[in-house]
CSV table of C-alpha atoms in Angstrom, one decimal:
chain,number,residue,atom,x,y,z
A,43,UNK,CA,10.9,-17.0,6.1
A,44,UNK,CA,8.7,-14.0,7.1
A,45,UNK,CA,9.2,-10.8,5.1
A,46,UNK,CA,8.5,-7.4,6.4
A,47,UNK,CA,6.1,-5.0,4.7
A,48,UNK,CA,7.7,-1.6,4.4
A,49,UNK,CA,6.3,1.9,3.9
A,50,UNK,CA,7.6,5.3,3.0
A,51,UNK,CA,6.0,8.6,2.0
A,52,UNK,CA,7.5,11.0,-0.5
A,53,UNK,CA,5.0,12.7,-1.2
A,54,UNK,CA,2.7,9.7,-1.6
A,55,UNK,CA,2.6,6.7,0.6
A,56,UNK,CA,4.1,3.5,-0.9
A,57,UNK,CA,3.7,0.1,0.6
A,58,UNK,CA,5.9,-2.7,-0.7
A,59,UNK,CA,6.8,-6.2,0.3
A,60,UNK,CA,5.3,-9.7,0.2
A,61,UNK,CA,1.6,-9.4,1.2
A,62,UNK,CA,1.4,-5.6,1.0
A,63,UNK,CA,-1.5,-5.9,-1.4
A,64,UNK,CA,-3.6,-7.2,1.5
A,65,UNK,CA,-3.6,-3.7,3.0
A,66,UNK,CA,-5.0,-2.0,-0.1
A,67,UNK,CA,-8.8,-2.2,0.6
A,68,UNK,CA,-8.4,-0.7,4.1
A,69,UNK,CA,-6.0,2.0,2.9
A,70,UNK,CA,-8.3,3.1,0.0
A,71,UNK,CA,-11.3,3.2,2.3
A,72,UNK,CA,-9.5,5.2,5.0
A,73,UNK,CA,-8.1,7.8,2.6
A,74,UNK,CA,-11.1,8.1,0.3
A,75,UNK,CA,-9.0,7.5,-2.8
A,76,UNK,CA,-11.2,6.9,-5.9
A,77,UNK,CA,-8.6,5.8,-8.5
A,78,UNK,CA,-5.5,4.3,-7.0
A,79,UNK,CA,-2.4,3.6,-9.1
A,80,UNK,CA,-1.3,0.0,-8.6
A,81,UNK,CA,2.2,-0.8,-9.9
A,82,UNK,CA,3.3,-4.4,-9.8
């Protein structure tokens, strides 16, 4: 079964779902974030 990765912004962008962690390096690089908060 394939699960969808979802996103919402309020006021920060939040990605969640199976495999969402795979998008983290690209997102950090594109936004210039230095100290991301990762909640598992």
